[in-house]
CSV table of C-alpha atoms in Angstrom, one decimal:
chain,number,residue,atom,x,y,z
S,1,MET,CA,-218.5,204.7,-108.0
S,2,SER,CA,-221.6,206.8,-108.7
S,3,CYS,CA,-221.3,210.4,-108.0
S,4,VAL,CA,-224.5,211.5,-109.7
S,5,ASP,CA,-226.2,212.2,-106.4
S,6,VAL,CA,-223.3,213.9,-104.7
S,7,ASP,CA,-223.4,217.6,-104.8
S,8,ASP,CA,-220.5,219.8,-106.0
S,9,ARG,CA,-219.5,220.8,-102.5
S,10,GLN,CA,-219.2,217.3,-101.2
S,11,LEU,CA,-217.2,216.2,-104.3
S,12,MET,CA,-214.9,219.1,-103.9
S,13,LEU,CA,-214.3,218.4,-100.2
S,14,ARG,CA,-213.5,214.8,-101.0
S,15,VAL,CA,-211.1,216.0,-103.7
S,16,GLN,CA,-209.5,218.1,-101.1
S,17,LEU,CA,-209.1,215.2,-98.9
S,18,GLY,CA,-207.2,213.2,-101.5
S,19,GLU,CA,-209.8,211.6,-103.9
S,20,GLY,CA,-208.5,213.6,-106.7
S,21,GLU,CA,-210.1,211.3,-109.4
S,22,LEU,CA,-213.5,212.7,-108.3
S,23,PHE,CA,-212.6,216.0,-109.9
S,24,ASP,CA,-213.2,214.4,-113.2
S,25,HIS,CA,-217.0,214.2,-112.2
S,26,LEU,CA,-216.9,217.8,-111.4
S,27,ALA,CA,-215.3,218.7,-114.7
S,28,ALA,CA,-217.8,216.6,-116.7
S,29,ARG,CA,-220.6,218.5,-115.0
S,30,TYR,CA,-219.4,221.8,-116.3
S,31,ARG,CA,-217.3,221.2,-119.3
S,32,ASP,CA,-219.9,221.8,-122.0
S,33,ARG,CA,-221.3,225.0,-120.5
S,34,LEU,CA,-217.9,226.4,-119.9
S,35,LEU,CA,-217.0,225.5,-123.4
S,36,ARG,CA,-220.0,227.2,-124.8
S,37,PHE,CA,-219.2,230.4,-122.9
S,38,ALA,CA,-215.5,230.4,-123.8
S,39,ALA,CA,-216.1,229.7,-127.4
S,40,SER,CA,-218.6,232.6,-127.6
S,41,LYS,CA,-216.3,234.9,-125.8
S,42,LEU,CA,-213.1,234.0,-127.7
S,43,GLY,CA,-214.7,233.2,-131.0
S,44,ASP,CA,-212.3,230.2,-131.4
S,45,ASP,CA,-213.2,226.6,-130.4
S,46,ALA,CA,-209.6,225.4,-130.0
S,47,ARG,CA,-208.7,228.4,-127.8
S,48,ALA,CA,-211.9,227.8,-125.8
S,49,GLU,CA,-210.8,224.1,-125.2
S,50,ASP,CA,-207.5,225.5,-124.0
S,51,VAL,CA,-209.0,227.9,-121.6
S,52,VAL,CA,-211.6,225.5,-120.2
S,53,GLN,CA,-208.8,223.0,-119.7
S,54,GLU,CA,-206.6,225.6,-118.0
S,55,THR,CA,-209.6,226.4,-115.8
S,56,PHE,CA,-210.0,223.0,-114.5
S,57,LEU,CA,-206.2,222.7,-114.0
S,58,ALA,CA,-206.1,225.8,-112.1
S,59,ALA,CA,-209.0,224.9,-109.9
S,60,PHE,CA,-207.4,221.5,-109.1
S,61,ALA,CA,-204.1,223.0,-108.5
S,62,ALA,CA,-205.7,225.6,-106.1
S,63,ARG,CA,-208.2,223.1,-104.7
S,64,HIS,CA,-207.0,223.9,-101.1
S,65,THR,CA,-208.2,227.4,-101.4
S,66,TYR,CA,-211.8,226.1,-102.1
S,67,ASP,CA,-214.1,226.7,-99.2
S,68,GLY,CA,-217.5,225.1,-98.8
S,69,GLN,CA,-218.9,228.5,-98.0
S,70,PHE,CA,-219.2,229.4,-101.6
S,71,ALA,CA,-220.4,227.3,-104.5
S,72,PHE,CA,-218.0,225.5,-106.6
S,73,SER,CA,-219.9,226.5,-109.7
S,74,THR,CA,-219.3,230.2,-108.9
S,75,TRP,CA,-215.7,229.6,-108.4
S,76,VAL,CA,-215.2,227.7,-111.6
S,77,TRP,CA,-217.0,230.4,-113.6
S,78,THR,CA,-215.1,233.1,-112.0
S,79,ILE,CA,-211.9,231.4,-112.9
S,80,LEU,CA,-213.0,230.9,-116.5
S,81,ILE,CA,-214.2,234.5,-117.0
S,82,ASN,CA,-211.0,235.8,-115.8
S,83,LEU,CA,-208.9,233.5,-118.0
S,84,CYS,CA,-211.0,234.4,-120.9
S,85,ARG,CA,-210.4,238.1,-120.3
S,86,ARG,CA,-206.7,237.4,-119.9
S,87,GLU,CA,-206.8,235.7,-123.2
S,88,HIS,CA,-208.6,238.6,-124.7
S,89,ARG,CA,-205.9,240.9,-123.5
S,90,ARG,CA,-203.2,238.8,-124.8
S,91,ARG,CA,-204.8,238.7,-128.3
S,92,ALA,CA,-205.3,242.3,-128.1
S,93,ARG,CA,-201.6,243.0,-127.6
S,94,ARG,CA,-200.7,240.3,-130.1
S,95,PRO,CA,-203.3,239.7,-132.8
S,96,ASP,CA,-203.5,236.0,-133.6
S,97,LYS,CA,-203.2,235.4,-137.3
S,98,LEU,CA,-203.9,231.8,-136.9
S,99,MET,CA,-207.5,232.3,-135.5
S,100,ARG,CA,-208.9,231.9,-139.0
S,101,PRO,CA,-205.9,230.8,-141.1
S,102,ALA,CA,-205.9,231.7,-144.8
S,103,LEU,CA,-205.2,228.9,-147.2
S,104,ALA,CA,-202.6,228.8,-149.7
S,105,ASP,CA,-205.0,230.0,-152.4
S,106,GLY,CA,-206.0,233.0,-150.3
S,107,SER,CA,-209.4,231.7,-149.2
S,108,GLU,CA,-210.3,231.5,-145.7
S,109,ALA,CA,-210.1,228.2,-144.1
S,110,PRO,CA,-213.4,226.9,-142.6
S,111,MET,CA,-213.7,227.0,-138.9
S,112,LEU,CA,-213.6,223.6,-137.2
S,113,GLU,CA,-217.3,222.6,-136.8
S,114,PRO,CA,-218.4,219.6,-134.8
S,115,ALA,CA,-220.7,217.1,-136.5
S,116,HIS,CA,-224.4,217.2,-135.9
S,117,ASN,CA,-227.3,215.1,-136.9
S,118,GLU,CA,-228.8,217.9,-138.7
S,119,THR,CA,-229.7,218.4,-142.3
S,120,GLY,CA,-227.4,220.6,-144.3
S,121,LEU,CA,-229.8,223.5,-144.5
S,122,SER,CA,-230.8,223.5,-140.9
S,123,ARG,CA,-227.2,223.4,-140.0
S,124,LEU,CA,-226.4,226.2,-142.2
S,125,LEU,CA,-229.2,228.2,-140.7
S,126,LEU,CA,-228.1,227.4,-137.2
S,127,SER,CA,-224.6,228.3,-138.0
S,128,GLU,CA,-225.7,231.7,-139.4
S,129,GLN,CA,-227.9,232.3,-136.4
S,130,ARG,CA,-225.0,231.5,-134.1
S,131,GLU,CA,-222.6,233.7,-136.0
S,132,GLN,CA,-225.2,236.6,-135.9
S,133,LEU,CA,-225.5,236.2,-132.1
S,134,GLU,CA,-221.8,236.2,-131.6
S,135,VAL,CA,-221.6,239.4,-133.7
S,136,LEU,CA,-224.2,241.0,-131.7
S,137,LEU,CA,-222.7,239.9,-128.4
S,138,ASP,CA,-219.4,241.5,-129.6
S,139,GLU,CA,-221.1,244.8,-130.0
S,140,LEU,CA,-222.3,244.9,-126.4
S,141,SER,CA,-220.2,246.0,-123.5
S,142,ASP,CA,-218.1,243.3,-121.9
S,143,VAL,CA,-220.0,243.1,-118.9
S,144,GLN,CA,-223.5,242.9,-120.7
S,145,ALA,CA,-222.2,240.2,-123.0
S,146,ASP,CA,-220.8,238.2,-120.2
S,147,ALA,CA,-223.9,238.4,-118.2
S,148,LEU,CA,-225.9,237.2,-121.0
S,149,ARG,CA,-223.4,234.4,-121.6
S,150,LEU,CA,-223.5,233.4,-118.1
S,151,ARG,CA,-227.1,233.4,-118.0
S,152,PHE,CA,-227.9,231.6,-121.2
S,153,TYR,CA,-224.9,229.7,-122.0
S,154,GLY,CA,-223.9,228.8,-118.4
S,155,GLY,CA,-227.5,228.6,-117.0
S,156,LEU,CA,-226.4,230.5,-113.9
S,157,GLN,CA,-229.0,231.9,-111.5
S,158,TYR,CA,-228.8,235.7,-111.0
S,159,ASN,CA,-227.2,235.3,-107.6
S,160,GLU,CA,-224.5,233.2,-109.1
S,161,ILE,CA,-223.9,235.8,-111.9
S,162,ALA,CA,-223.6,238.5,-109.2
S,163,GLN,CA,-221.0,236.5,-107.4
S,164,THR,CA,-219.1,235.6,-110.4
S,165,MET,CA,-219.1,239.1,-111.8
S,166,ASN,CA,-218.5,240.6,-108.5
S,167,CYS,CA,-221.6,242.8,-108.5
S,168,SER,CA,-224.9,243.1,-106.7
S,169,LEU,CA,-227.9,240.9,-107.5
S,170,SER,CA,-229.7,243.8,-109.0
S,171,GLY,CA,-226.7,244.8,-111.0
S,172,ALA,CA,-226.5,241.2,-112.5
S,173,LYS,CA,-230.3,241.5,-113.5
S,174,ARG,CA,-229.6,244.9,-114.8
S,175,ARG,CA,-226.8,243.8,-117.1
S,176,VAL,CA,-228.8,240.9,-118.4
S,177,ARG,CA,-231.9,243.2,-119.0
S,178,THR,CA,-230.0,246.1,-120.6
S,179,GLY,CA,-228.0,243.5,-122.6
S,180,LEU,CA,-231.1,241.9,-123.9
S,181,LEU,CA,-232.6,245.2,-124.8
S,182,ALA,CA,-229.5,246.3,-126.7
S,183,LEU,CA,-229.5,242.9,-128.5
S,184,ALA,CA,-233.2,243.3,-129.4
S,185,GLU,CA,-232.5,246.9,-130.7
S,186,ARG,CA,-229.5,245.8,-132.7
S,187,LEU,CA,-231.5,242.9,-134.1
S,188,GLY,CA,-234.3,245.3,-135.1
S,189,GLU,CA,-231.8,247.5,-137.0
S,190,SER,CA,-230.2,244.5,-138.7
S,191,ASN,CA,-233.8,243.5,-139.8
S,192,GLU,CA,-234.4,246.9,-141.2
S,193,ARG,CA,-231.2,246.7,-143.2
S,194,GLY,CA,-232.2,243.3,-144.3
S,195,ASP,CA,-228.9,241.6,-143.3
S,196,VAL,CA,-230.6,238.9,-141.1
S,197,PRO,CA,-230.2,235.4,-142.4
C,1,MET,CA,-245.3,236.2,-109.0
C,2,ASN,CA,-244.0,239.7,-109.0
C,3,CYS,CA,-242.4,241.5,-111.9
C,4,ASP,CA,-238.9,240.6,-110.6
C,5,ASP,CA,-239.8,236.9,-110.6
C,6,ALA,CA,-241.3,237.3,-114.1
C,7,PHE,CA,-238.1,238.6,-115.4
C,8,ASP,CA,-236.3,235.7,-113.9
C,9,CYS,CA,-238.7,233.3,-115.6
C,10,LEU,CA,-238.5,235.1,-118.9
C,11,THR,CA,-234.8,234.7,-119.0
C,12,ASP,CA,-234.9,231.1,-118.0
C,13,PRO,CA,-235.5,228.7,-120.8
C,14,ALA,CA,-236.7,226.0,-118.5
C,15,ARG,CA,-239.4,228.4,-117.0
C,16,ARG,CA,-240.2,230.6,-119.9
C,17,GLU,CA,-243.5,228.6,-120.8
C,18,SER,CA,-244.5,228.2,-117.2
C,19,ARG,CA,-248.2,228.8,-116.3
C,20,ALA,CA,-247.3,231.1,-113.5
C,21,LEU,CA,-245.5,233.4,-116.0
C,22,ARG,CA,-248.4,233.3,-118.3
C,23,VAL,CA,-250.8,234.3,-115.6
C,24,HIS,CA,-248.6,237.1,-114.6
C,25,LEU,CA,-248.1,238.4,-118.2
C,26,LYS,CA,-251.9,238.4,-118.6
C,27,THR,CA,-252.2,240.7,-115.7
C,28,CYS,CA,-249.2,242.9,-116.0
C,29,ARG,CA,-249.0,245.1,-119.1
C,30,ARG,CA,-245.4,246.2,-118.2
C,31,CYS,CA,-244.1,242.8,-118.2
C,32,ALA,CA,-246.0,241.6,-121.2
C,33,HIS,CA,-244.4,244.6,-123.1
C,34,MET,CA,-241.0,243.6,-121.9
C,35,GLN,CA,-241.7,240.1,-123.1
C,36,THR,CA,-242.7,241.3,-126.5
C,37,VAL,CA,-239.6,243.6,-126.8
C,38,LEU,CA,-237.1,240.9,-125.5
C,39,GLU,CA,-238.6,238.0,-127.5
C,40,PRO,CA,-236.4,238.3,-130.5
C,41,ALA,CA,-233.3,238.6,-128.5
C,42,LEU,CA,-234.4,235.6,-126.3
C,43,ALA,CA,-235.0,233.6,-129.3
C,44,LEU,CA,-231.5,234.0,-130.4
C,45,PHE,CA,-230.3,232.0,-127.3
C,46,ASP,CA,-232.6,229.1,-128.1
C,47,ILE,CA,-229.9,227.6,-130.4
C,48,PRO,CA,-228.6,224.2,-129.5
C,49,ALA,CA,-225.2,224.4,-127.9
C,50,THR,CA,-222.4,223.9,-130.4
C,51,PHE,CA,-220.6,221.4,-128.2
C,52,GLU,CA,-223.5,219.3,-127.3
C,53,ALA,CA,-224.2,216.0,-129.0
C,54,VAL,CA,-220.9,215.9,-130.4
C,55,ASP,CA,-219.4,212.5,-130.7
C,56,ASP,CA,-215.7,212.0,-129.7
C,57,ALA,CA,-214.5,211.1,-133.1
C,58,SER,CA,-215.7,214.3,-134.7
C,59,TYR,CA,-214.1,216.2,-131.8
C,60,ARG,CA,-210.8,214.5,-131.7
C,61,ASP,CA,-209.0,217.2,-133.7
C,62,VAL,CA,-210.1,219.9,-131.2
C,63,ASP,CA,-209.1,217.8,-128.3
C,64,GLN,CA,-205.8,217.1,-129.9
C,65,THR,CA,-205.2,220.8,-130.4
C,66,ALA,CA,-205.9,221.5,-126.8
C,67,ALA,CA,-203.7,218.8,-125.6
C,68,ASP,CA,-200.8,220.0,-127.7
C,69,THR,CA,-201.3,223.5,-126.6
C,70,ALA,CA,-201.5,222.6,-122.9
C,71,SER,CA,-198.3,220.6,-123.3
C,72,ARG,CA,-196.5,223.5,-124.6
C,73,LYS,CA,-198.1,226.0,-122.2
C,74,PRO,CA,-195.4,227.8,-120.2
C,75,ALA,CA,-195.3,226.9,-116.6
C,76,VAL,CA,-195.5,230.6,-115.8
C,77,ALA,CA,-198.9,230.9,-117.5
C,78,MET,CA,-200.1,227.9,-115.6
C,79,HIS,CA,-198.8,229.5,-112.4
C,80,ASP,CA,-200.7,232.6,-113.1
C,81,SER,CA,-203.9,230.7,-113.6
C,82,VAL,CA,-203.4,228.9,-110.3
C,83,ARG,CA,-202.9,232.1,-108.6
C,84,LEU,CA,-205.9,233.6,-110.3
C,85,ALA,CA,-208.0,230.7,-109.0
C,86,ALA,CA,-206.7,231.1,-105.6
C,87,SER,CA,-207.4,234.8,-105.7
C,88,ALA,CA,-210.9,234.1,-107.0
C,89,ALA,CA,-211.5,231.7,-103.9
C,90,TYR,CA,-210.4,234.3,-101.5
C,91,ARG,CA,-212.7,236.9,-103.0
C,92,LEU,CA,-215.7,234.5,-102.9
C,93,GLN,CA,-214.8,233.4,-99.6
C,94,ALA,CA,-214.8,237.1,-98.3
C,95,ALA,CA,-218.0,237.8,-100.2
C,96,SER,CA,-219.7,234.7,-98.6
C,97,ALA,CA,-218.9,235.8,-95.1
C,98,PRO,CA,-221.8,237.3,-93.2
C,99,ARG,CA,-221.5,241.0,-93.3
C,100,SER,CA,-221.8,242.6,-89.8
C,101,THR,CA,-224.0,245.5,-88.9
C,102,HIS,CA,-222.8,248.6,-87.1
C,103,TRP,CA,-224.2,247.2,-83.9
C,104,GLN,CA,-222.4,243.8,-84.6
C,105,SER,CA,-219.2,245.6,-85.3
C,106,ALA,CA,-219.2,247.4,-82.0
C,107,VAL,CA,-220.2,244.4,-79.9
C,108,ARG,CA,-218.3,241.7,-81.6
C,109,PRO,CA,-214.8,242.4,-80.2
C,110,ALA,CA,-216.2,242.5,-76.7
C,111,LEU,CA,-218.0,239.2,-77.2
C,112,GLY,CA,-214.9,237.8,-78.7
C,113,TYR,CA,-212.8,238.6,-75.7
C,114,ALA,CA,-215.5,237.4,-73.4
C,115,ALA,CA,-215.8,234.1,-75.3
C,116,ALA,CA,-212.0,233.6,-75.4
C,117,LEU,CA,-211.8,234.2,-71.7
C,118,VAL,CA,-214.5,231.6,-71.1
C,119,ILE,CA,-212.7,229.1,-73.5
C,120,GLY,CA,-209.4,229.9,-71.9
C,121,ALA,CA,-210.8,229.3,-68.5
C,122,ALA,CA,-212.3,226.0,-69.6
C,123,ALA,CA,-209.1,225.0,-71.4
C,124,ALA,CA,-207.0,225.7,-68.2
C,125,LEU,CA,-209.4,223.7,-66.2
C,126,ALA,CA,-209.1,220.8,-68.8
C,127,LEU,CA,-205.5,221.2,-68.6
C,128,PHE,CA,-205.0,220.5,-65.0
C,129,GLN,CA,-207.5,217.7,-65.1
C,130,GLY,CA,-205.9,216.2,-68.1
C,131,ASP,CA,-202.5,216.4,-66.7
C,132,ALA,CA,-203.6,214.5,-63.4
C,133,ALA,CA,-205.6,211.8,-65.5
C,134,ASP,CA,-203.4,211.2,-68.5
C,135,GLU,CA,-199.8,212.5,-68.0
C,136,GLN,CA,-198.3,210.4,-70.7
C,137,ALA,CA,-200.9,210.7,-73.4
C,138,ALA,CA,-200.3,212.6,-76.6
C,139,PRO,CA,-201.1,216.2,-76.2
C,140,GLN,CA,-204.6,217.2,-77.3
C,141,ALA,CA,-204.7,220.3,-79.4
C,142,GLU,CA,-206.7,223.2,-78.4
C,143,PRO,CA,-208.6,224.4,-81.4
C,144,CYS,CA,-207.1,227.6,-82.5
C,145,SER,CA,-209.3,230.3,-83.7
C,146,TRP,CA,-208.2,229.9,-87.2
C,147,GLN,CA,-209.2,226.3,-87.3
C,148,MET,CA,-212.4,227.1,-85.4
C,149,SER,CA,-213.5,229.6,-88.0
C,150,ARG,CA,-212.5,227.6,-91.0
C,151,MET,CA,-213.0,224.0,-90.0
C,152,ALA,CA,-215.9,224.0,-87.5
C,153,ASP,CA,-216.7,220.4,-88.0
C,154,ALA,CA,-213.1,219.2,-87.6
C,155,ARG,CA,-212.1,221.2,-84.5
C,156,HIS,CA,-213.2,218.6,-82.0
C,157,ASN,CA,-210.8,216.1,-83.6
C,158,ALA,CA,-207.9,218.5,-83.7
C,159,ASP,CA,-204.6,217.1,-82.8
C,160,VAL,CA,-201.4,218.9,-82.7
C,161,ARG,CA,-199.4,215.9,-83.9
C,162,THR,CA,-201.5,215.5,-87.0
C,163,LEU,CA,-201.4,219.2,-87.8
C,164,LEU,CA,-197.7,219.2,-87.5
C,165,ALA,CA,-197.4,216.0,-89.5
C,166,ALA,CA,-199.3,217.7,-92.3
C,167,CYS,CA,-196.9,220.7,-92.2
C,168,ILE,CA,-194.0,218.4,-92.3
C,169,ALA,CA,-195.3,216.3,-95.0
C,170,CYS,CA,-195.8,219.3,-97.4
C,171,HIS,CA,-193.0,221.6,-96.3
C,172,LEU,CA,-190.2,220.1,-94.4
C,173,ASN,CA,-189.5,216.9,-96.3
C,174,PRO,CA,-187.0,217.3,-99.3
C,175,PRO,CA,-188.9,217.6,-102.4
C,176,ALA,CA,-188.1,214.0,-103.6
C,177,GLN,CA,-189.6,212.7,-100.4
C,178,ARG,CA,-192.6,215.1,-100.2
C,179,GLN,CA,-195.9,213.3,-100.2
C,180,PRO,CA,-199.5,214.1,-99.6
C,181,ALA,CA,-200.2,214.9,-96.0
C,182,ALA,CA,-202.9,212.1,-95.8
C,183,GLU,CA,-200.2,209.4,-96.9
C,184,ALA,CA,-197.9,210.9,-94.2
C,185,GLY,CA,-200.3,210.1,-91.5
C,186,ALA,CA,-201.6,213.6,-91.1
C,187,HIS,CA,-205.1,214.4,-90.6
C,188,PRO,CA,-206.0,215.1,-94.2
C,189,GLU,CA,-208.3,218.0,-93.3
C,190,PHE,CA,-205.3,220.0,-92.0
C,191,SER,CA,-203.5,219.8,-95.2
C,192,SER,CA,-206.3,221.8,-96.6
C,193,ILE,CA,-206.0,224.6,-94.0
C,194,CYS,CA,-202.3,224.8,-94.3
C,195,LEU,CA,-201.4,228.4,-93.6
C,196,TRP,CA,-199.2,228.5,-96.7
C,197,SER,CA,-201.9,227.7,-98.9
C,198,GLN,CA,-204.2,230.1,-97.3
C,199,LYS,CA,-202.0,233.3,-97.6
C,200,LYS,CA,-203.9,236.0,-99.3
C,201,ASP,CA,-200.9,237.6,-100.8
C,202,GLU,CA,-201.1,237.3,-104.6
C,203,GLN,CA,-197.6,238.1,-105.1
C,204,ARG,CA,-196.4,235.2,-103.3
C,205,ASP,CA,-195.8,231.9,-105.0
C,206,LEU,CA,-198.2,229.7,-103.2
C,207,TYR,CA,-196.7,226.5,-104.4
C,208,ALA,CA,-193.0,227.2,-104.3
C,209,PRO,CA,-191.0,225.0,-101.9
C,210,ARG,CA,-190.3,226.8,-98.7
C,211,PRO,CA,-186.8,226.9,-97.1
C,212,ALA,CA,-186.9,224.1,-94.6
C,213,ALA,CA,-185.5,226.3,-91.9
C,214,GLU,CA,-188.1,229.0,-92.4
C,215,VAL,CA,-191.0,226.5,-92.2
C,216,LYS,CA,-189.5,224.9,-89.3
C,217,ARG,CA,-189.6,228.0,-87.4
C,218,VAL,CA,-193.3,228.3,-88.0
C,219,VAL,CA,-194.0,224.7,-87.1
C,220,LEU,CA,-191.9,225.1,-83.9
C,221,SER,CA,-193.9,228.2,-83.1
C,222,CYS,CA,-197.2,226.3,-83.5
C,223,VAL,CA,-195.8,223.7,-81.0
C,224,ALA,CA,-194.7,226.5,-78.7
C,225,CYS,CA,-198.2,227.8,-78.5
C,226,HIS,CA,-200.2,224.6,-78.7
C,227,VAL,CA,-198.1,221.9,-77.2
C,228,ASP,CA,-195.9,223.4,-74.6
C,229,ARG,CA,-198.9,225.0,-72.8
C,230,ARG,CA,-200.5,221.7,-72.7
C,231,GLN,CA,-197.6,219.9,-71.3
C,232,ALA,CA,-195.9,222.3,-69.1
C,233,ALA,CA,-198.7,224.6,-68.0
C,234,LEU,CA,-196.3,227.6,-68.0
C,235,PRO,CA,-197.4,229.5,-71.0
C,236,LEU,CA,-199.3,232.2,-69.2
C,237,ARG,CA,-196.3,233.1,-67.2
C,238,ILE,CA,-194.1,233.1,-70.2
C,239,GLU,CA,-196.6,235.1,-72.2
C,240,LYS,CA,-196.8,237.6,-69.6
C,241,SER,CA,-193.1,238.0,-69.7
C,242,THR,CA,-193.1,238.6,-73.4
C,243,ARG,CA,-195.7,241.3,-73.1
C,244,ARG,CA,-196.7,240.6,-76.6
C,245,ILE,CA,-199.7,238.3,-76.6
C,246,GLU,CA,-201.4,238.1,-73.3
C,247,PRO,CA,-202.8,241.7,-72.7
C,248,ARG,CA,-204.7,242.0,-76.0
C,249,CYS,CA,-205.0,238.5,-77.6
C,250,PRO,CA,-206.7,235.8,-75.7
C,251,PRO,CA,-204.6,232.5,-76.1
C,252,LEU,CA,-206.9,231.1,-78.8
C,253,GLY,CA,-206.9,234.1,-80.9
C,254,ARG,CA,-203.4,235.0,-81.3
C,255,CYS,CA,-202.4,232.8,-84.1
C,256,ASP,CA,-205.3,234.1,-86.2
C,257,ALA,CA,-204.6,237.7,-85.5
C,258,ARG,CA,-200.9,237.3,-86.4
C,259,LEU,CA,-201.6,235.5,-89.6
C,260,ILE,CA,-203.9,238.1,-90.7
C,261,HIS,CA,-201.8,241.0,-90.1
C,262,SER,CA,-198.5,239.4,-90.9
C,263,GLY,CA,-197.7,239.9,-94.5
C,264,ASN,CA,-194.9,237.6,-95.5
C,265,GLU,CA,-192.6,238.2,-92.6
C,266,ILE,CA,-192.3,235.1,-90.6
C,267,SER,CA,-190.3,236.8,-88.0
C,268,ALA,CA,-192.9,239.3,-87.4
C,269,LEU,CA,-195.4,236.6,-87.1
C,270,PHE,CA,-193.5,234.6,-84.5
C,271,PRO,CA,-191.4,236.8,-82.4
C,272,GLY,CA,-188.2,235.4,-80.8
C,273,GLU,CA,-189.6,235.0,-77.5
C,274,CYS,CA,-192.1,232.6,-78.8
C,275,MET,CA,-189.4,230.8,-80.6
C,276,GLY,CA,-187.2,230.6,-77.7
C,277,ARG,CA,-189.2,228.1,-75.7
C,278,THR,CA,-189.1,225.3,-78.2
C,279,ALA,CA,-186.5,223.0,-76.7
C,280,GLU,CA,-189.4,220.6,-75.8
C,281,SER,CA,-191.1,221.2,-79.0
C,282,ARG,CA,-188.1,220.3,-81.0
C,283,SER,CA,-188.0,217.0,-79.4
C,284,ILE,CA,-191.6,216.4,-80.3
C,285,ILE,CA,-191.0,217.2,-83.9
C,286,GLU,CA,-187.6,215.6,-84.4
C,287,GLY,CA,-188.0,212.8,-82.0
């Protein structure tokens, strides 16, 4: 059965009525974006996978609480962002030594990187650029960084960001604007120091 | 395009090169300056997503890690996640509800009572007509206000028996025999508005099995309100004698009001007087 033309709300209502297998279609629509957000926020691809999986499981288990009055996308983003924060708090209490495990010889194990059809050099540059972005995002306040991730990784509209972050529309825009300005400023400082790749 | 729209476009990769934005930037120095300042930061986000264009084989290790972790994940953690999801749904639901103005706040209760009186009168009329025409037919439910507000499309098909079947399918059967409401012959939409799943108390385990006796009281109370009144045409008298509902709550509003203000106390929700007139109701459920 093709569900390409069926919107999220319709799919979710059908899931509520017992067509549980349709939830896979919903998950497929959001998986990559959620993963990108979570990986950026948590700095760990495997943990991001866990959290995204948990997000979908929680949404499915709590499917009866979904209401067609609000967007499924907003709901699933809200769940993810809260689970990421919870994961953050857990790690703050119990630093995870396995995040980037050291090898027996003392060197740092490479992060798991998916394969790409890129040349070695472009891959390296992209990797460094990503790393720089994540470092800069980490320096921002949580709300600014999350707003930026939702906007650029999640592709959310500002009203969706506002609902997900439980703030006003103008507040969502302000967070993105001030976040971008702060990023640009830090980027300028990095350029002056010459530590930009 | 105004400056606000321009900022939307600037931060939207799909519209950043749009003609409308270019035109605006030519005429608005403030936005043009903003674009110049933000450009380096925006460029940082133009990186292809890490997780895109990844073939399954190269990603297998990560998937395996997640699967292993999920299988080890304690039930408590998962339970917290479900609670969190439910809590998010309630917050979004509340945020999506139209906000009333001061004028609406003042007038709405009066309108509510007036509407309820009209509905009540219509229901009473239908009751007497229905009794005469179809005495042996299955009782047709009056849409309770809870259903009306949440399931506007389904209310015309509301049927007490299907509602109760949904309750029973989820809560009354022993766990081994528990089955989805739809399979039990219940109207599937009612399973999604089950009051247990809708409770807003985060501290309560939404998915824990209920003691059968406790749930049964609730179900019997539903019948007492919705079925007895249809079949026996006595309820108004009984309600007056209880002095609990009638003066302030129109018949169709009482379930809703009690659910909202109830907390977890079933006995507070459904007082004994209400439970007391369930002899006929029991036969409906158990027979």
